[in-house]
CSV table of C-alpha atoms in Angstrom, one decimal:
chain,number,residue,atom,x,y,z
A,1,UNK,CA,18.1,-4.0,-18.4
A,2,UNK,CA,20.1,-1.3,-19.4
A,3,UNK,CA,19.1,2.6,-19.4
A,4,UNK,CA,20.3,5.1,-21.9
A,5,UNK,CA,20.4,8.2,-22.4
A,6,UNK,CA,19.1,9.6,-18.9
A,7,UNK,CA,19.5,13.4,-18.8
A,8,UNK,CA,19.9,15.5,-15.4
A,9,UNK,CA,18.9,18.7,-15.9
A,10,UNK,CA,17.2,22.0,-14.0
A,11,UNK,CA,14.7,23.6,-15.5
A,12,UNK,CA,12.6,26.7,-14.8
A,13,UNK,CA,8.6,25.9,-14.7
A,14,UNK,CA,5.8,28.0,-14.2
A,15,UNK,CA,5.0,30.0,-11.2
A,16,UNK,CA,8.5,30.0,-10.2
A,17,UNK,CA,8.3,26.3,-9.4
A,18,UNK,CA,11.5,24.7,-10.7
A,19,UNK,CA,12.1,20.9,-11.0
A,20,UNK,CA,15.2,18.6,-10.9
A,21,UNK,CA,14.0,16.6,-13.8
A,22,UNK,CA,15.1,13.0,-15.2
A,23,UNK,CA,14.3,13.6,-19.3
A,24,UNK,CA,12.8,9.7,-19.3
A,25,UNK,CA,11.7,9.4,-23.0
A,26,UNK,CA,15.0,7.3,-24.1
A,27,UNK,CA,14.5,4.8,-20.7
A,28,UNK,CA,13.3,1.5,-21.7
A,29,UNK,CA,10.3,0.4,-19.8
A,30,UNK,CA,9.2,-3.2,-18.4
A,31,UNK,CA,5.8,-4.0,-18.9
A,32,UNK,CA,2.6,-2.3,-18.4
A,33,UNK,CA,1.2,-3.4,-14.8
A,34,UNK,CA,-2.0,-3.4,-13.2
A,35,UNK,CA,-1.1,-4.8,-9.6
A,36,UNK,CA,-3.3,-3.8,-6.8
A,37,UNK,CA,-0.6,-1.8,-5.7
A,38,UNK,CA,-0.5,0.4,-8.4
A,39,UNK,CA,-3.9,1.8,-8.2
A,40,UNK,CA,-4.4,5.5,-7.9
A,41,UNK,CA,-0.4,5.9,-9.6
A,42,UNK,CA,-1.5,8.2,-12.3
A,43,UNK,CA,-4.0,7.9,-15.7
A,44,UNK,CA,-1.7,8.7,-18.1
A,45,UNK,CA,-0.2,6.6,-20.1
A,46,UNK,CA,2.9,5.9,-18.3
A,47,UNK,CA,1.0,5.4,-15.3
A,48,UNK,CA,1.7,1.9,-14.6
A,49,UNK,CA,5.0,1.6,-16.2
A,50,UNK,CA,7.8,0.3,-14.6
A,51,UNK,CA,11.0,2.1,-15.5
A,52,UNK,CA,14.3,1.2,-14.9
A,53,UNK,CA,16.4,3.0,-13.3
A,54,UNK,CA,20.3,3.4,-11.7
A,55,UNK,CA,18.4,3.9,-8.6
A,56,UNK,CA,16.3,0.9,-8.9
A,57,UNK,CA,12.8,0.4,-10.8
A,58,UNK,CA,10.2,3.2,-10.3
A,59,UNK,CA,6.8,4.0,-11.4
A,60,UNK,CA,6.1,7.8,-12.8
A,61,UNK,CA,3.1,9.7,-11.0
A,62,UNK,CA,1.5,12.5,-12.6
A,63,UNK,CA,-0.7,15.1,-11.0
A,64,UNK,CA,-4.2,15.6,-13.1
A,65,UNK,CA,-5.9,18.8,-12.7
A,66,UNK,CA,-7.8,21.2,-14.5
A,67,UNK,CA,-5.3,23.7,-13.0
A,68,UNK,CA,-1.8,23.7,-14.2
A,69,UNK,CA,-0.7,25.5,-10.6
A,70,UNK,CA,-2.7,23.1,-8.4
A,71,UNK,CA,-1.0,20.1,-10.2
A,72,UNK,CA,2.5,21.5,-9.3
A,73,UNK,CA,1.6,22.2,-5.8
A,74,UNK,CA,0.3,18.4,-5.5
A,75,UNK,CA,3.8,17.4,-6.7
A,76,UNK,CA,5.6,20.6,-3.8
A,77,UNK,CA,3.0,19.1,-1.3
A,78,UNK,CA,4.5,15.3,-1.9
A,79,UNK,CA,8.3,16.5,-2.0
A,80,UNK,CA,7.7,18.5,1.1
A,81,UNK,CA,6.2,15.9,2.8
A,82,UNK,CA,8.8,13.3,2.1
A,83,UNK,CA,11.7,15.9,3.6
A,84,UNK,CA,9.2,16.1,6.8
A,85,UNK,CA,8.2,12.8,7.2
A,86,UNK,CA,12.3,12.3,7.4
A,87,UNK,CA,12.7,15.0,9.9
A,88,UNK,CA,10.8,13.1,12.5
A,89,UNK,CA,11.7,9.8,12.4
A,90,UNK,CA,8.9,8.8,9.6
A,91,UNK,CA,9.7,6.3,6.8
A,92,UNK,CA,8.9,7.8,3.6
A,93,UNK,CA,8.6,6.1,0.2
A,94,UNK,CA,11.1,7.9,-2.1
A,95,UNK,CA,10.1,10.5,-5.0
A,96,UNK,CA,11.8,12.5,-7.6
A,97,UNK,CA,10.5,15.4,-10.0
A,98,UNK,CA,10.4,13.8,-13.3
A,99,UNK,CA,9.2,14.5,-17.1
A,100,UNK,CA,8.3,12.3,-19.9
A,101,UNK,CA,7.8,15.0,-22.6
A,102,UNK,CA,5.7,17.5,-22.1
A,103,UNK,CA,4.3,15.3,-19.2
A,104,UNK,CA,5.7,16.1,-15.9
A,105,UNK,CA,5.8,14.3,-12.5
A,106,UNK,CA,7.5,12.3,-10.0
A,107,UNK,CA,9.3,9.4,-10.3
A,108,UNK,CA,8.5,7.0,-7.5
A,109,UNK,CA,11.0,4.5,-6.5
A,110,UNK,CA,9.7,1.4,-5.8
A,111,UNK,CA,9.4,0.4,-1.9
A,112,UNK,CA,8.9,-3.5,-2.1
A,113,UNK,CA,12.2,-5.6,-2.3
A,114,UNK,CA,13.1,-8.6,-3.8
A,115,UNK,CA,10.2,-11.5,-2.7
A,116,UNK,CA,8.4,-8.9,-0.5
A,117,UNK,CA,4.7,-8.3,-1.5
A,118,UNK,CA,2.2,-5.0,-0.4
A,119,UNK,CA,-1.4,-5.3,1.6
A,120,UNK,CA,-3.1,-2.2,2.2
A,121,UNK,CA,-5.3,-1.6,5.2
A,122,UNK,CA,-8.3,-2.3,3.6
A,123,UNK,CA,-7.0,-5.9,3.0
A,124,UNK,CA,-6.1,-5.7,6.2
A,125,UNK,CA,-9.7,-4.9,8.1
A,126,UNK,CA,-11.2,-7.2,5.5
A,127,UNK,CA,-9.4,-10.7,6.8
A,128,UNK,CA,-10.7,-9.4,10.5
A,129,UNK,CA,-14.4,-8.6,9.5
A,130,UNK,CA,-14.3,-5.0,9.9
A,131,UNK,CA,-15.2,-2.1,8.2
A,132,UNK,CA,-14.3,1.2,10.7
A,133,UNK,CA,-10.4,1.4,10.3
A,134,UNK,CA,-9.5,1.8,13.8
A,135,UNK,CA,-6.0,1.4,15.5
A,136,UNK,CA,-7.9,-1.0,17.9
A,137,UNK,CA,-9.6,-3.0,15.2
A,138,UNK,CA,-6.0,-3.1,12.4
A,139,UNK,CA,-4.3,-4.7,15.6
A,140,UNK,CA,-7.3,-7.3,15.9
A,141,UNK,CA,-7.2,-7.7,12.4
A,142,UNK,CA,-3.4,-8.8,12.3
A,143,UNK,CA,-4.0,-11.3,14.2
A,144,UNK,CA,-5.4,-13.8,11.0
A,145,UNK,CA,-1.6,-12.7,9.5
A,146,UNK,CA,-0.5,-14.0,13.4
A,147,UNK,CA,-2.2,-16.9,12.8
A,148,UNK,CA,-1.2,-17.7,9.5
A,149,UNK,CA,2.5,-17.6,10.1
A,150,UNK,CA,3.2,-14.1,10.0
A,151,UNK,CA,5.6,-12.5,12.3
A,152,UNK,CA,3.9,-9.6,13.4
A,153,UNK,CA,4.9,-6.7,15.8
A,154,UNK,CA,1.6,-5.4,17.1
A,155,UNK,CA,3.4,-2.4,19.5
A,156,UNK,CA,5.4,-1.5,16.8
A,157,UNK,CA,2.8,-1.1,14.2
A,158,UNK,CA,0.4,1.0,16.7
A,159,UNK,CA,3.5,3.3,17.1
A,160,UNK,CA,4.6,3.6,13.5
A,161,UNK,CA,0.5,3.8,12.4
A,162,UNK,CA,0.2,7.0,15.8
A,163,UNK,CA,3.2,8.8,13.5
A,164,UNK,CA,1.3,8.7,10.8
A,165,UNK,CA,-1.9,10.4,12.7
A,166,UNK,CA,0.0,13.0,14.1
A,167,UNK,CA,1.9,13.7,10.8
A,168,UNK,CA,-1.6,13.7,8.7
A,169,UNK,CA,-3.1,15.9,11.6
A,170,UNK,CA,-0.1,18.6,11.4
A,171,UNK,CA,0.2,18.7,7.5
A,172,UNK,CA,-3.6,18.6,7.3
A,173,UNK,CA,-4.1,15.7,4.8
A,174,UNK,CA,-6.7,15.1,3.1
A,175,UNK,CA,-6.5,11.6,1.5
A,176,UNK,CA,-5.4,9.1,4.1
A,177,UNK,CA,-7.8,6.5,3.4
A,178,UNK,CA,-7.5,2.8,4.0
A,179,UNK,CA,-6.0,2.2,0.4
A,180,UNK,CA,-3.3,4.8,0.8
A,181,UNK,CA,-2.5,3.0,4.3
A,182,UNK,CA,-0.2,-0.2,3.7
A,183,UNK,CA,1.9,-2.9,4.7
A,184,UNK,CA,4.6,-5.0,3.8
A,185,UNK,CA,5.6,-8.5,4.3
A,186,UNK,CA,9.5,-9.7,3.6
A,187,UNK,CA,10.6,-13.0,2.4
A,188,UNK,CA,10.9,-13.7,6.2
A,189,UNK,CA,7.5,-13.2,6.8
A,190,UNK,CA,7.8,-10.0,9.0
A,191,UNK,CA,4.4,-8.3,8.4
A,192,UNK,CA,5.2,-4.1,9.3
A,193,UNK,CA,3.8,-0.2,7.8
A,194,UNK,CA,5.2,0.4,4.8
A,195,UNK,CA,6.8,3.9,4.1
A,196,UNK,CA,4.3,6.6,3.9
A,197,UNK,CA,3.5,7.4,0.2
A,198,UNK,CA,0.5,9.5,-1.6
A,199,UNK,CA,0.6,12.7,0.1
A,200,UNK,CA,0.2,15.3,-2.7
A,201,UNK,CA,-3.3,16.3,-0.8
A,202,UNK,CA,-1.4,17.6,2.1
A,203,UNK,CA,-1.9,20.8,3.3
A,204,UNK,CA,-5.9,21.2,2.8
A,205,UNK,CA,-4.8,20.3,-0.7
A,206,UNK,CA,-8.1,18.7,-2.3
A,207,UNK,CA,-9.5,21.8,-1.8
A,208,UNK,CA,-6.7,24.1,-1.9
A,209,UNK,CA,-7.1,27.0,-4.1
A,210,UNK,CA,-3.8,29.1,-4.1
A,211,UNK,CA,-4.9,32.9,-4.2
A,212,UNK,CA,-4.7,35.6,-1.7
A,213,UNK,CA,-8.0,34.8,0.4
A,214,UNK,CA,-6.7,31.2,0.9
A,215,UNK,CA,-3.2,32.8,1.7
A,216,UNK,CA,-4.9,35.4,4.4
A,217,UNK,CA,-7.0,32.7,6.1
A,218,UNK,CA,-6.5,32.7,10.3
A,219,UNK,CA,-6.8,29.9,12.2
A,220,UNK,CA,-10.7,30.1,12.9
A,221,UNK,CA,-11.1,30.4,8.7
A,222,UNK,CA,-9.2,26.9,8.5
A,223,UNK,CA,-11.2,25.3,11.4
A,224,UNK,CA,-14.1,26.1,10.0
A,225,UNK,CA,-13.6,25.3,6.6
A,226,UNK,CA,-12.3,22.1,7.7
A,227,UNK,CA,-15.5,21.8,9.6
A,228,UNK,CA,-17.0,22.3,6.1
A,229,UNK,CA,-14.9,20.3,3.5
A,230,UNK,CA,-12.5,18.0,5.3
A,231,UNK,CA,-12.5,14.6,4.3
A,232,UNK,CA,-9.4,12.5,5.8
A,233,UNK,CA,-9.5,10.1,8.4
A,234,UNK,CA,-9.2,11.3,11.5
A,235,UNK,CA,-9.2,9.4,14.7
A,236,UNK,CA,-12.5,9.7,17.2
A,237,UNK,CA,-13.0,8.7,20.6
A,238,UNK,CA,-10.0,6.2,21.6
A,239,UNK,CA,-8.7,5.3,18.2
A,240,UNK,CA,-11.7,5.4,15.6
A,241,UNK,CA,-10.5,7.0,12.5
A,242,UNK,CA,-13.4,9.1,11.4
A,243,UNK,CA,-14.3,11.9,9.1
A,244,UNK,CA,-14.9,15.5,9.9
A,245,UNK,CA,-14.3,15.4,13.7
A,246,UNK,CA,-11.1,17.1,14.0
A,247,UNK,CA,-10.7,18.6,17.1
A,248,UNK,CA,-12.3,15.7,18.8
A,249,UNK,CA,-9.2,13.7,16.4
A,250,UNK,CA,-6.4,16.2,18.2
A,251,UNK,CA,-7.9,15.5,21.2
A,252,UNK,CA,-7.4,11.9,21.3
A,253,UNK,CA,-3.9,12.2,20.1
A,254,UNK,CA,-3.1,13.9,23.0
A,255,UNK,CA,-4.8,11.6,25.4
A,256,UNK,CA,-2.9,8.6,23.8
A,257,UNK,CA,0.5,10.9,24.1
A,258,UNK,CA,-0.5,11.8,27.9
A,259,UNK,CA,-1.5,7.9,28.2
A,260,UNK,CA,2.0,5.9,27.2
A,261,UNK,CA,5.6,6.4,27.5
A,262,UNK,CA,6.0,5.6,23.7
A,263,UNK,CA,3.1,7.5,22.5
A,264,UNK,CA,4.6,10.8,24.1
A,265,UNK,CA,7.8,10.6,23.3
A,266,UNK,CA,6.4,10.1,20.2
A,267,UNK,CA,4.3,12.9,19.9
A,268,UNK,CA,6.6,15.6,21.0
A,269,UNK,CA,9.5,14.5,18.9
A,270,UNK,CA,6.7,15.4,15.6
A,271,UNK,CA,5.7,18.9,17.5
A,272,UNK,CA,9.5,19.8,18.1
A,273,UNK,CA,11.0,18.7,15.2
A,274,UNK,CA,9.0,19.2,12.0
A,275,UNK,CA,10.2,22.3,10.2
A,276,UNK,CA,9.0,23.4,6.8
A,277,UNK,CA,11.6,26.1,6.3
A,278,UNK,CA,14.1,23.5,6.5
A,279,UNK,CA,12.3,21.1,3.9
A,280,UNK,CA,12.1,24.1,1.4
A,281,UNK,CA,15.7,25.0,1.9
A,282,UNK,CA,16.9,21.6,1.3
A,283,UNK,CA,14.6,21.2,-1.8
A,284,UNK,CA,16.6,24.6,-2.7
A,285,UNK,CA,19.6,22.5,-3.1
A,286,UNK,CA,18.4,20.5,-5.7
A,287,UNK,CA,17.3,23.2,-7.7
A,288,UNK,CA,13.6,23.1,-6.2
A,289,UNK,CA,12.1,26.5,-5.9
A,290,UNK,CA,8.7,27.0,-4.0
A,291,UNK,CA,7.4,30.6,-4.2
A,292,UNK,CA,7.2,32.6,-0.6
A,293,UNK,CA,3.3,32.2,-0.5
A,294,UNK,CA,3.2,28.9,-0.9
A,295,UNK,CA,5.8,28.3,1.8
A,296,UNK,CA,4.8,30.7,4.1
A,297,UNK,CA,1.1,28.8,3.3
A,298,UNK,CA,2.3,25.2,4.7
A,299,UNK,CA,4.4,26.6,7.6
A,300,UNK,CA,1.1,28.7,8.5
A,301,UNK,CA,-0.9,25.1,8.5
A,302,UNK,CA,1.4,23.7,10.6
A,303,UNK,CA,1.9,26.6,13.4
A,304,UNK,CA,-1.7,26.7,13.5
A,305,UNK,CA,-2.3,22.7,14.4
A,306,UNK,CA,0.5,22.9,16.8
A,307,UNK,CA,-1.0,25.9,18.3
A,308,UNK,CA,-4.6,23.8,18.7
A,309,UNK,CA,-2.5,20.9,20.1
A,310,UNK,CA,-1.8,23.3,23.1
A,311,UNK,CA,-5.1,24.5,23.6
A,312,UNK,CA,-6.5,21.0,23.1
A,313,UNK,CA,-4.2,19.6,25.6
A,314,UNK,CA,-5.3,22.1,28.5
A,315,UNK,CA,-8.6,21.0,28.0
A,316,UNK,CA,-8.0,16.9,29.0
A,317,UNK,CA,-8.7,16.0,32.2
A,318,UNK,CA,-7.5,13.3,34.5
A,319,UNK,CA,-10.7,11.6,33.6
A,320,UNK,CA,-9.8,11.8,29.9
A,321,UNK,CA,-6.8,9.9,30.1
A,322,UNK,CA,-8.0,7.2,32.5
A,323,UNK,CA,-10.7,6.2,30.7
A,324,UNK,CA,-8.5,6.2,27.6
A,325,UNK,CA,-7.5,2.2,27.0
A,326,UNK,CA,-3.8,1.8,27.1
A,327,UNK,CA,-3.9,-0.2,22.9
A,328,UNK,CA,-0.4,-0.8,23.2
């Protein structure tokens, strides 16, 4: 299907956020879908709409909020994430600021090609009978995909799903639940994690208020907060993802990194490498502007959970990490 009349333009937005926008209101449109894998897109309008695109068909996501400046940082927060998630080795599903009118957004590029189809954990757990989503009970769970024909790579999907922990952990996310976890199978049959989409509550961002007290918080204000309000799956003792437990989480990332080869080499390539002043300069050259307290903010977040890695990690015993199961 053709497209016409697709406008590139820059234009200045409120609090000095500024957004490479795609003017989409002369782009014909497929059909209105209600897939599974569409849930939790947006509730506008255009929120299941499949657009077509040079760049291949894409869905538009909108950010609803009673707070125009919280919306835009949802959409900062899922940009910023994508650039990071690239940094260190992370596949990333693919977004682009976006307006429809007055209705602004990303674009979000479809990640499924031709004859491939998208299961999300909860699907997952469900065909192995379990509820908790642990790493330990998603690679039990796999094996009904195993048995049904399924070319599955257990070690690698531990590994890819332990990038994902450590990512969520550093960018403190607040929305990884099972439905925003998922996988693909190809026409071949090869069952793997998708690319990592949905992370516009990065950065404390369900709760994220952006005002100087939020701004000046130290590391204890965070930890206890998070104590307080956080919400996203975390892991517990030896691979249960559970809620509100988040030092107990850090610490079992670490014992798993101290534990295996793979898992460490892992681990410190997401410490050393993630860099949010890097991700805001390169959203600088597309004409993306983040004001200095909302980037100082997220690299704050981030130098605070790699500072608690360190302490955590000179707290873990021998006795820790034997005990610890080697799941890969």
């Amino acid at each position: 299907m053709k497209v016409k009349n697709i406008i590139l333009k820059n234009q200045e937005k409120k609090y000095n956020l500024c957004f490479l926008d795609i003017d989409l209101k002369n782009v014909k449109t497929t059909k209105r879908s209600t897939k599974i894998s569409n849930i939790g897109v947006s509730t506008s309008k255009y929120g299941n709409v499949w657009f077509n695109l040079p760049n291949g068909k894409a869905l538009f996501k909108t950010y609803n909020s009673y707070r125009e400046d919280i919306k835009n940082y949802r959409m900062i927060n899922e940009l910023v994430c994508c650039i990071l998630a690239k940094q260190v080795g992370i596949n990333c599903a693919k977004y682009q600021p976006a307006h429809i009118k007055e209705d602004k957004g990303l674009i979000s590029y479809n990640i499924l090609n031709k004859d491939e189809k998208l299961i999300n954990c909860e699907q997952v757990l469900r065909k192995g009978f379990y509820r908790e989503p642990t790493l330990f009970n998603i690679a039990d769970a796999l094996e009904y995909y195993e048995n049904a024909g399924y070319k599955v790579n257990k070690k690698q999907i531990i590994l890819d799903l332990y990038k994902m922990i450590i990512f969520d952990a550093l960018t403190m996310q607040t929305d990884r639940n099972t439905y925003n976890i998922h996988f693909i199978v190809d026409k071949q049959a090869n069952l793997k994690v998708a690319p990592l989409m949905d992370n516009e509550f990065a950065f404390f961002g369900e709760f994220f208020y952006p005002d100087k007290e939020t701004y000046d918080m130290t590391k204890d204000d965070f930890l206890i907060q998070y104590a307080v309000d956080g919400k996203y799956l975390t892991i517990e003792k030896f691979g249960i993802f559970k809620k509100f437990d988040y030092l107990d989480n850090l610490k079992d990332i670490v014992i798993y990194a101290k534990k295996n080869k793979a898992m460490k080499d892992i681990f410190v390539n997401i410490i050393s490498n993630i860099n949010i002043d890097n991700a805001i300069n390169e959203l600088h050259k597309y004409g993306i502007k983040v004001d200095k307290n909302y980037s100082n903010y997220m690299k704050k977040i981030i130098d605070i959970n790699i500072d608690i890695f360190k302490d955590v990690s000179k707290n873990i015993t021998n006795s820790d990490i034997k005990d610890c199961e080697n799941i890969l």
